[in-house]
Coordinates of C-alpha atoms in Angstrom, one line a residue:
X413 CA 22.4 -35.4 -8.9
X414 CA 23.5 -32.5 -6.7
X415 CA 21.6 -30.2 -4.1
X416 CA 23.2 -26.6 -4.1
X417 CA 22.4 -23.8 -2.1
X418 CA 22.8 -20.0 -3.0
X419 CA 23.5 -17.1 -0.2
X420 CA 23.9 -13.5 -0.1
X421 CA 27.6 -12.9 1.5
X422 CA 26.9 -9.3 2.4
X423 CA 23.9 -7.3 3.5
X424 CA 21.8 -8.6 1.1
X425 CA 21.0 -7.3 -2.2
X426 CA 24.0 -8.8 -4.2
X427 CA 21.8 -10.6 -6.9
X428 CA 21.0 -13.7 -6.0
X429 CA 18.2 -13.8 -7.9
X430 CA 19.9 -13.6 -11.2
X431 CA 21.9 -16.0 -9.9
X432 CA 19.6 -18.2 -8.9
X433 CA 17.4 -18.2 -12.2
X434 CA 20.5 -19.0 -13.9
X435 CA 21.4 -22.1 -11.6
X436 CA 17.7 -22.8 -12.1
X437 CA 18.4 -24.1 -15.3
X438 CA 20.4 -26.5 -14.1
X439 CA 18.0 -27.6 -11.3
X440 CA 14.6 -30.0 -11.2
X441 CA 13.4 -28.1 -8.0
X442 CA 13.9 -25.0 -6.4
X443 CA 13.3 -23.9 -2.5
X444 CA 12.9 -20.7 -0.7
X445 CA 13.3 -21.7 3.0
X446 CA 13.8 -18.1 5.3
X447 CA 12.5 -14.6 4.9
X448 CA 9.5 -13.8 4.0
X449 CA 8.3 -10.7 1.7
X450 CA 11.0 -8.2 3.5
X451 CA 13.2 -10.0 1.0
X452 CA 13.1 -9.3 -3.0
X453 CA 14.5 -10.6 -6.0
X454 CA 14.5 -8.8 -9.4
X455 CA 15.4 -10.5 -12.9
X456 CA 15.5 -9.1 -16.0
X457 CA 14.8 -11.8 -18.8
X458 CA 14.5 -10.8 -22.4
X459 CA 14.5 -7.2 -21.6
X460 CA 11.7 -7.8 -19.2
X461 CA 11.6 -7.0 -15.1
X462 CA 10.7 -9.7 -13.1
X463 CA 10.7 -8.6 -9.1
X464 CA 9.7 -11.5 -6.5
X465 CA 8.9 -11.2 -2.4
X466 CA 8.0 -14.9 -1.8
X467 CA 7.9 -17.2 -4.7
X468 CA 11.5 -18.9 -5.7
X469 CA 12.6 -17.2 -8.6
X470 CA 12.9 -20.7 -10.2
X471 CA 9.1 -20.1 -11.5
X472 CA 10.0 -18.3 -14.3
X473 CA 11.2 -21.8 -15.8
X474 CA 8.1 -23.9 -16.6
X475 CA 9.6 -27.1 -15.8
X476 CA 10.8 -26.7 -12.7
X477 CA 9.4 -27.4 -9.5
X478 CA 9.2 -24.6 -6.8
X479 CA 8.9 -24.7 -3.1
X480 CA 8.3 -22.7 0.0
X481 CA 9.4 -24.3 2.5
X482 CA 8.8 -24.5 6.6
X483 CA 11.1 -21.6 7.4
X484 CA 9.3 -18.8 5.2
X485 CA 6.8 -16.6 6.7
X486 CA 4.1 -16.4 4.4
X487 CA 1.8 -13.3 3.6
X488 CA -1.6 -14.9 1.8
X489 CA -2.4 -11.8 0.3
X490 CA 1.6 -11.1 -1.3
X491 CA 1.8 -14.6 -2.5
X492 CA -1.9 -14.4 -4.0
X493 CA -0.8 -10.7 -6.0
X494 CA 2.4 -12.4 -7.1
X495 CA 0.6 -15.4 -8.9
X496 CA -2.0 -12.9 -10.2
X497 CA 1.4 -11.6 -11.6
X498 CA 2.5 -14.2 -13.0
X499 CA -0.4 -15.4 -14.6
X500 CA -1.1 -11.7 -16.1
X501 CA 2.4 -12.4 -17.8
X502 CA 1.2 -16.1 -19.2
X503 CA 2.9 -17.4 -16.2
X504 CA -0.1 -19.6 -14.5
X505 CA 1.5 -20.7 -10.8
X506 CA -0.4 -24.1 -10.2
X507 CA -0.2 -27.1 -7.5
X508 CA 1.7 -29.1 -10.0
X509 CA 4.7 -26.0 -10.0
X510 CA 4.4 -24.4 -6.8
X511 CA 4.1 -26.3 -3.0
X512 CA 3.8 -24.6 0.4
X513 CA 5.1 -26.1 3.4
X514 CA 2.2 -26.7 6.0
X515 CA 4.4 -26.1 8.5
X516 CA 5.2 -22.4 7.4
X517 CA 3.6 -19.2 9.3
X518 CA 1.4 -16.8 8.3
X519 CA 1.9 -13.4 9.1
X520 CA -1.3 -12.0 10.4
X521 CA -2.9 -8.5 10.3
X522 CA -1.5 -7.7 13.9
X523 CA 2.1 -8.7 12.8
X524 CA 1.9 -5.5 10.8
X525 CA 0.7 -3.6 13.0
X526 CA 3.2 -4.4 15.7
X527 CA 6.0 -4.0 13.6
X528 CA 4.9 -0.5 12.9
X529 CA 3.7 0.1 16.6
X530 CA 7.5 -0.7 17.3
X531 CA 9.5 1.3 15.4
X532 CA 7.6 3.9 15.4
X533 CA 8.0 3.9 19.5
X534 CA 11.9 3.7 19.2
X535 CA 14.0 6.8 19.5
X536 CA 15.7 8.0 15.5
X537 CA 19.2 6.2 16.6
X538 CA 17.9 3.0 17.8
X539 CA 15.6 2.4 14.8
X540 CA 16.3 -1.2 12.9
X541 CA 15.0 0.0 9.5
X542 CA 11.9 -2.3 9.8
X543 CA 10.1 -2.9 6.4
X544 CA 7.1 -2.9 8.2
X545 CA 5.9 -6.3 7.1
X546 CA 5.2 -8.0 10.1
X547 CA 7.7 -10.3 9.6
X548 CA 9.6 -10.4 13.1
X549 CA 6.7 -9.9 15.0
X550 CA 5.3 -13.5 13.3
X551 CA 9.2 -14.9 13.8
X552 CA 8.6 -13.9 17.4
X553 CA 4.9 -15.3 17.7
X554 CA 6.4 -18.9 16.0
X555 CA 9.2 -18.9 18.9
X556 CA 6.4 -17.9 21.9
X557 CA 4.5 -21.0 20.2
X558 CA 1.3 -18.9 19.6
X559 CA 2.0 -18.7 15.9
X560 CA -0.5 -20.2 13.0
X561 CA 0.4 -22.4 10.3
X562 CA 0.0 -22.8 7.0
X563 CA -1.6 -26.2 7.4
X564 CA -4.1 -25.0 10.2
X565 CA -6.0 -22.8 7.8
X566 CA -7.1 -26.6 6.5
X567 CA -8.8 -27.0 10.3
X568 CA -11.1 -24.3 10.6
X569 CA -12.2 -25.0 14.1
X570 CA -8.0 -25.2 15.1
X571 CA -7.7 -22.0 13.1
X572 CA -10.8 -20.2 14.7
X573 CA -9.1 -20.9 18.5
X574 CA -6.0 -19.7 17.1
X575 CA -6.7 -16.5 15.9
X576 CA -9.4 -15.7 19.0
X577 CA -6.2 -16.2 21.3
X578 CA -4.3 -14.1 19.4
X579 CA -6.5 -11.3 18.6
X580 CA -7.2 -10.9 22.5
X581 CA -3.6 -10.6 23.2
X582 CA -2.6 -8.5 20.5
X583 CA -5.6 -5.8 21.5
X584 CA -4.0 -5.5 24.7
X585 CA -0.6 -4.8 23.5
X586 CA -2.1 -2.3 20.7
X587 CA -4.3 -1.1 23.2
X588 CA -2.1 2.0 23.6
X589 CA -1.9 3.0 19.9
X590 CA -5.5 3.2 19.4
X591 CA -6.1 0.2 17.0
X592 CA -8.4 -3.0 17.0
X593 CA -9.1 -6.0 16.1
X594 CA -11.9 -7.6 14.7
X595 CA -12.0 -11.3 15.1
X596 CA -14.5 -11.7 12.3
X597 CA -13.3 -9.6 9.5
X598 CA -10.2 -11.5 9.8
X599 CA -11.3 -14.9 10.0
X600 CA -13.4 -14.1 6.9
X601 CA -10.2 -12.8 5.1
X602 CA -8.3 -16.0 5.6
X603 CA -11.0 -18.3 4.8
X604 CA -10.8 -16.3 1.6
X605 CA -6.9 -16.8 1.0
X606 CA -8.0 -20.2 2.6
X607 CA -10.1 -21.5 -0.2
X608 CA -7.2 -20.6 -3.0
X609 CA -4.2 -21.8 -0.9
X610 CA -5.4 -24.8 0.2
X611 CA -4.3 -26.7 -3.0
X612 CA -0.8 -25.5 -2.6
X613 CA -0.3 -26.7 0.8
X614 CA 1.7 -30.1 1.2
X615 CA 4.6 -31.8 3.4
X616 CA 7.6 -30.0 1.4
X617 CA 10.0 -32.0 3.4
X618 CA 8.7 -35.2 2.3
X619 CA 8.5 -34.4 -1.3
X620 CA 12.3 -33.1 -1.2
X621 CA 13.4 -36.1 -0.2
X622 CA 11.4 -38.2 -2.3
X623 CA 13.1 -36.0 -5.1
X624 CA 16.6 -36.4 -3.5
X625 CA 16.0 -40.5 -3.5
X626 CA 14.7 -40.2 -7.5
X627 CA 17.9 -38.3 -8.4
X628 CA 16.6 -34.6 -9.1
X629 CA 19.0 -31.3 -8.5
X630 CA 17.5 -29.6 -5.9
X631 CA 18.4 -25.9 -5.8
X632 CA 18.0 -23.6 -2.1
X633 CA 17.6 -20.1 -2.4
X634 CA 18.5 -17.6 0.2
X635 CA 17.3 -14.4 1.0
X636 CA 18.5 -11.2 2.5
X637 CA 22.8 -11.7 3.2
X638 CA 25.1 -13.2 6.0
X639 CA 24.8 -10.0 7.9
X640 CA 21.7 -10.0 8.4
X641 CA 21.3 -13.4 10.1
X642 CA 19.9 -13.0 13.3
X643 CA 22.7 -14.9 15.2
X644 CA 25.8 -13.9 12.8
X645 CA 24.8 -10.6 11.6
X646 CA 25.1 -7.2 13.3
X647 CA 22.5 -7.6 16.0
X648 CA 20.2 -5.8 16.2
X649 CA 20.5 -4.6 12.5
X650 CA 19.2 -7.5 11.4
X651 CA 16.5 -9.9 9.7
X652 CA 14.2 -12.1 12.0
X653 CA 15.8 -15.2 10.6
X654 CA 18.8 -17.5 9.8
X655 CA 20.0 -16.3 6.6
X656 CA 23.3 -18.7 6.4
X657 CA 23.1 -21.8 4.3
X658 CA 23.0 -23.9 7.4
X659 CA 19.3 -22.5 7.7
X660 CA 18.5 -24.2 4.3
X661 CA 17.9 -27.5 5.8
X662 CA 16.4 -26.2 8.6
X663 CA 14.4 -24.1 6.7
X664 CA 13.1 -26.9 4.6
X665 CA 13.1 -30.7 6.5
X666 CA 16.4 -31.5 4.2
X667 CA 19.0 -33.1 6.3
X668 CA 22.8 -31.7 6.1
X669 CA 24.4 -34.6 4.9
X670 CA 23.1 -33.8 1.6
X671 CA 23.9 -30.7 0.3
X672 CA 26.9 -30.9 -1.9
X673 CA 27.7 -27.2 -2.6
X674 CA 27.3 -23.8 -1.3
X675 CA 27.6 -20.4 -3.1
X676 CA 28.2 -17.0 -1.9
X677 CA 26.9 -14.6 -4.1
X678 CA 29.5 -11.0 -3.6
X679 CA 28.8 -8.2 -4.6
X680 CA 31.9 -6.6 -6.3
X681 CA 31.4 -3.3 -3.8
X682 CA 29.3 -3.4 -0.9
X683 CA 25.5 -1.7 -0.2
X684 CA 23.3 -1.9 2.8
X685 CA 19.3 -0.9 3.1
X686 CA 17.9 0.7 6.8
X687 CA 20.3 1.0 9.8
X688 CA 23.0 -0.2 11.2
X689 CA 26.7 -0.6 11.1
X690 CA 28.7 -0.2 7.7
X691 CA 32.5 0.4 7.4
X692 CA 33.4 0.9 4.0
X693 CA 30.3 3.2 3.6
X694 CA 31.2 6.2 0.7
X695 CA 29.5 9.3 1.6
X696 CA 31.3 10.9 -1.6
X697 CA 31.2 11.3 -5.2
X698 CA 32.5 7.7 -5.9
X699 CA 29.8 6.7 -3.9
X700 CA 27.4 8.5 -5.5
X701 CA 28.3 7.0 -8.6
X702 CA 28.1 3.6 -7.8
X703 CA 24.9 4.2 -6.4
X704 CA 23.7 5.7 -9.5
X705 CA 25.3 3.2 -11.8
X706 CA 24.5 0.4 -10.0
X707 CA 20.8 1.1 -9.6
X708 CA 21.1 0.8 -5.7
X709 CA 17.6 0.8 -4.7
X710 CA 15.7 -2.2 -2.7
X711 CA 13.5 -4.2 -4.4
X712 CA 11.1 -4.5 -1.7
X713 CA 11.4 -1.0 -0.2
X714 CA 12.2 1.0 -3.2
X715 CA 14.7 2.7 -0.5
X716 CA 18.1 3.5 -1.6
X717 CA 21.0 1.9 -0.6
X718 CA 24.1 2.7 1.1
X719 CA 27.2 2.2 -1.0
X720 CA 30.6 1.4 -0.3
X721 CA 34.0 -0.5 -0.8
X722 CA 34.3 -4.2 -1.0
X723 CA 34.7 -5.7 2.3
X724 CA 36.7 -8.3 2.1
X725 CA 36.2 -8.8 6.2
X726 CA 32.4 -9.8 6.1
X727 CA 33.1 -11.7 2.6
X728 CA 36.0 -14.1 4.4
X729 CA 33.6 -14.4 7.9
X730 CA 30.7 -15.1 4.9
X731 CA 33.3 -18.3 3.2
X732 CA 33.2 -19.1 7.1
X733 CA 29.4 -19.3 8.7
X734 CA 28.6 -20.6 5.0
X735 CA 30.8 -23.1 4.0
X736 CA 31.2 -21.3 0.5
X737 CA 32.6 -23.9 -1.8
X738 CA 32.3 -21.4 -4.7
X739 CA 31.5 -17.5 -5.0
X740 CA 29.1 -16.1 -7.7
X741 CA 30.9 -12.4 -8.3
X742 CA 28.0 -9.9 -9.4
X743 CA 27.8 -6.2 -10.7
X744 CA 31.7 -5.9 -11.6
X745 CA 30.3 -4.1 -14.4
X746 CA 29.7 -1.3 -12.2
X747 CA 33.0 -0.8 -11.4
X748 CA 34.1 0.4 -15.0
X749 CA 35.4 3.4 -14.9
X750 CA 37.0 3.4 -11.6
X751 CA 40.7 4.4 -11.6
X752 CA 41.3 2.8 -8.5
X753 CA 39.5 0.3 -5.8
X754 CA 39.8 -0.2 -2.7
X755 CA 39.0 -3.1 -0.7
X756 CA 38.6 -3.2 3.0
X757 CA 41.1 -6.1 4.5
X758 CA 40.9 -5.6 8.1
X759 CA 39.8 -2.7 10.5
X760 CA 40.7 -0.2 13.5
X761 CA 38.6 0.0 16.1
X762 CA 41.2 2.8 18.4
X763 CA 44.9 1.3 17.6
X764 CA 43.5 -2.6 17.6
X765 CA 43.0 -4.0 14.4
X766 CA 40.4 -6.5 13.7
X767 CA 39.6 -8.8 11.2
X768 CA 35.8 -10.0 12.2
X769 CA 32.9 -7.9 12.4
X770 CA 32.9 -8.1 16.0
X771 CA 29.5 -9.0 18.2
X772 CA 29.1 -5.5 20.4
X773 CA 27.1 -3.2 17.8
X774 CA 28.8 0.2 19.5
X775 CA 32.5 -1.0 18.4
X776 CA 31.0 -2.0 15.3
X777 CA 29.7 1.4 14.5
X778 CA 33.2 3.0 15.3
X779 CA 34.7 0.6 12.8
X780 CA 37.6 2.1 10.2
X781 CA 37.9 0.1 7.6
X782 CA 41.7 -0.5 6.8
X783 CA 41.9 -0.4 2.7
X784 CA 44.2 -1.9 -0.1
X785 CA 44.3 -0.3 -3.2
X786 CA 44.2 -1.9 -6.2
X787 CA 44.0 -0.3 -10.4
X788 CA 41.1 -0.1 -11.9
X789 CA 39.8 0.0 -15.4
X790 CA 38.0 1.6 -17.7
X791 CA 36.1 -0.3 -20.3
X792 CA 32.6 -1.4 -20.2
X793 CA 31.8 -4.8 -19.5
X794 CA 28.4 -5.4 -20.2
X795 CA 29.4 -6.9 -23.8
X796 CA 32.4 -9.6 -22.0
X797 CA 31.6 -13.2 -22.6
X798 CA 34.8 -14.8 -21.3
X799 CA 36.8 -14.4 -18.1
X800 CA 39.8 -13.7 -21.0
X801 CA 38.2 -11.4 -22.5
X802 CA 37.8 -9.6 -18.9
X803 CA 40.4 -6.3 -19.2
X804 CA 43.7 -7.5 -17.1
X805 CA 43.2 -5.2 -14.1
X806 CA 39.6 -7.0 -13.8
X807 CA 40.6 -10.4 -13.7
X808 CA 43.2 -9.0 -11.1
X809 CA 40.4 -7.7 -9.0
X810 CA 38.8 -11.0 -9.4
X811 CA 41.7 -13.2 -8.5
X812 CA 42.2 -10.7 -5.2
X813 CA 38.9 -11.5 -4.4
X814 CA 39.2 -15.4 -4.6
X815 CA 42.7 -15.4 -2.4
X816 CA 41.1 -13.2 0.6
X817 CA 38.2 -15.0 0.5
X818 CA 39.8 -18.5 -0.1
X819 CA 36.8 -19.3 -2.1
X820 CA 36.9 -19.6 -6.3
X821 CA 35.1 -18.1 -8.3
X822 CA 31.9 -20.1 -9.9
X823 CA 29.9 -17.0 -11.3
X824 CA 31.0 -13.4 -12.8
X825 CA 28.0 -10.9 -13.6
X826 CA 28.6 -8.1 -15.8
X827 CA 25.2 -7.1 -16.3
X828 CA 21.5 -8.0 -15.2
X829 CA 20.2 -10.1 -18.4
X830 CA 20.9 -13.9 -18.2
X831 CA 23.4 -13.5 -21.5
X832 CA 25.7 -11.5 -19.2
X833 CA 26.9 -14.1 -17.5
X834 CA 30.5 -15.9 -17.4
X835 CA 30.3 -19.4 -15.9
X836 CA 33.6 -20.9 -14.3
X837 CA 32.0 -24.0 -12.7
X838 CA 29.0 -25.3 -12.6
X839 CA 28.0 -25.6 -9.1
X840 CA 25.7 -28.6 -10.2
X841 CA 28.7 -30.4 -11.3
X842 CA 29.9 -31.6 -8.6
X843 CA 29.6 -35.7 -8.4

């Protein structure tokens, strides 16, 4: 029995849900416990695209047990479209395979709306890159204490007080953009997501544990990357929520004494969606390339992403908020072709070098990223079944990777489909 939790190291988008779904096999449950649908996850299993916002990617394995726990903020109607996915792929999503904390939050109508109101007030340099979702307005609403639960929508007379409190608030503060809200039509909407949710709704922290006590592999999956956690990430360019693996106990009533590994999924370069600070960012044709290669668009947002170097920097500060006991190495595929690589090992902010992303956002932006320079190589990878069979200046690249992170290697991707896959270590095999 083991209970292993998988981060993104970076800004996100490094594959964890391939990852993931492959560590799913290994695994009796698996637990989303941050985000909400801001985050996606896209897998590609036998040939087939498989892109999810709020259910773990651990569904796609019948036998498994998937959970969403008390740190996810939940949209009823994204949750309700996915499972109509699923279901439209022979995938049915039922009680018995899917349970919702009680204690998550939902995001409401006027979440939206304020998260649009906002941005859209904010001058072009200090905009965050919002996907609009409503997600931190709901994070903010579940810190204030006026947020609903999951488990209220089970009260209708709790919910009904609720919502009326909220709704005359939040027509104040949209007061000044023109909108509305109408008390009833929303009430009527939930009661709708009510009746089919319902079902789903249980104490997830309770049932973990009784898991952990019968011996089950319990799996955590992260969304979003290290840099984007609210406290550790580059503030204000950031999610609404923790995004480091210390969050995954939070995130789900699982105490800390229990989790036995954690791994970083890295990127082998380095992309960033929306705003904010970015040091090894290419604004060239090798970035281009990568982007182009690499299929650098969000899952979520469709937007594409920013591409750069490696950053070796936020990938050792990741080994440290994190605990990493292993790293899961994606997309060196997409390197192929490279004669050289750089990785970023420190930077210049003036004539002082750092080597942390440091906390003021303005130095952060000003960053220069102080490279090495390593060979590349030139043959495809997507076929490589064996780190031996990797060429030599890959397994080089690899092995730089491990020593300035300090962190081995669990995982190497060379490709999106589950077959392209080199385990090192088993992450579950660790008692």
């Amino acid at each position: 029995m083991a209970n292993v939790v998988v981060v993104g190291t970076q800004w996100g988008d490094e594959g964890k849900g391939k990852i993931v779904d492959l560590l799913t096999g290994y695994a009796d449950y698996v637990v989303r416990f941050q985000g909400g649908n801001n985050a996606g996850h896209t897998l590609v299993v036998d040939g087939q695209k498989f892109v999810f916002h709020l259910i773990p990617s651990g569904i796609l394995n019948v036998d498994k047990k998937c959970f969403i726990g008390n740190g996810v903020v939940l949209d009823p109607a994204v949750l309700l479209t996915e499972m109509e996915e699923l279901a439209g792929n022979g995938l049915a999503v039922t009680p018995e395979r899917l349970a919702i904390s009680e204690n998550a939050h939902l995001i409401m109508p006027y979440h939206r709306m304020l998260d649009l109101a906002s941005e859209a007030g904010m001058a072009d340099d200090k905009k965050i890159g919002t996907t609009g979702r409503g997600i931190g307005p709901c994070y903010g609403d579940k810190i204030l204490r006026k947020g609903i639960k999951m488990g209220e929508l089970r009260d209708e007379d709790l919910f009904k007080d609720k919502l009326r409190d909220n709704i005359r608030e939040k027509n104040l503060l949209l007061g000044g953009s023109g909108a509305s809200l109408s008390f009833d039509e929303i009430y009527g909407q939930y009661m709708t997501y009510a009746e089919k949710l319902i079902p789903f709704v249980r104490n997830v922290s309770v049932e973990l544990d009784k898991g952990r006590k019968a011996g089950k592999n319990i799996l955590f999956e992260g969304a979003q990357g290290t840099q984007l956690d609210i406290d550790h990430g580059t503030y204000p360019f950031v999610t609404s929520s923790n995004t480091v693996a210390g969050n995954a106990c939070v995130g789900s009533g699982f105490g800390p004494a229990h989790i036995d590994a954690v791994v970083g999924v890295l990127k082998a370069y380095t992309t960033r969606v929306g705003e904010g600070p970015f040091p090894t960012e290419l604004f060239d044709d090798t970035g281009e390339s990568i982007q182009k290669k690499g299929g650098e668009f969000g899952a979520t947002t469709g937007r594409k992403r920013r591409c750069g170097w490696l950053d070796a920097v936020i990938g050792q500060e990741a080994a440290r908020l994190n605990g990493l006991t292993g790293l899961a190495i994606t997309k060196l595929d997409v390197l192929s072709g490279q004669p050289k690589i750089k990785i970023a090992t420190s930077y210049l902010d003036g004539s002082q070098k750092l080597t942390a992303m440091p906390g003021n956002i303005r130095q952060a932006a000003r960053l220069q990223p102080v490279y090495e320079e390593v060979s590349g190589w030139q043959e495809e990878l997507d076929q490589v079944s064996s780190l031996d069979d990797l060429p030599a200046n890959a397994r080089d690249y690899v092995k730089r990777i491990e020593d300035l992170t300090e962190t081995p290697a669990n995982i190497i991707s060379v490709g999106p489909g589950r077959e392209q896959t080199i385990m090192l270590r088993n992450p579950f095999a660790t008692k």
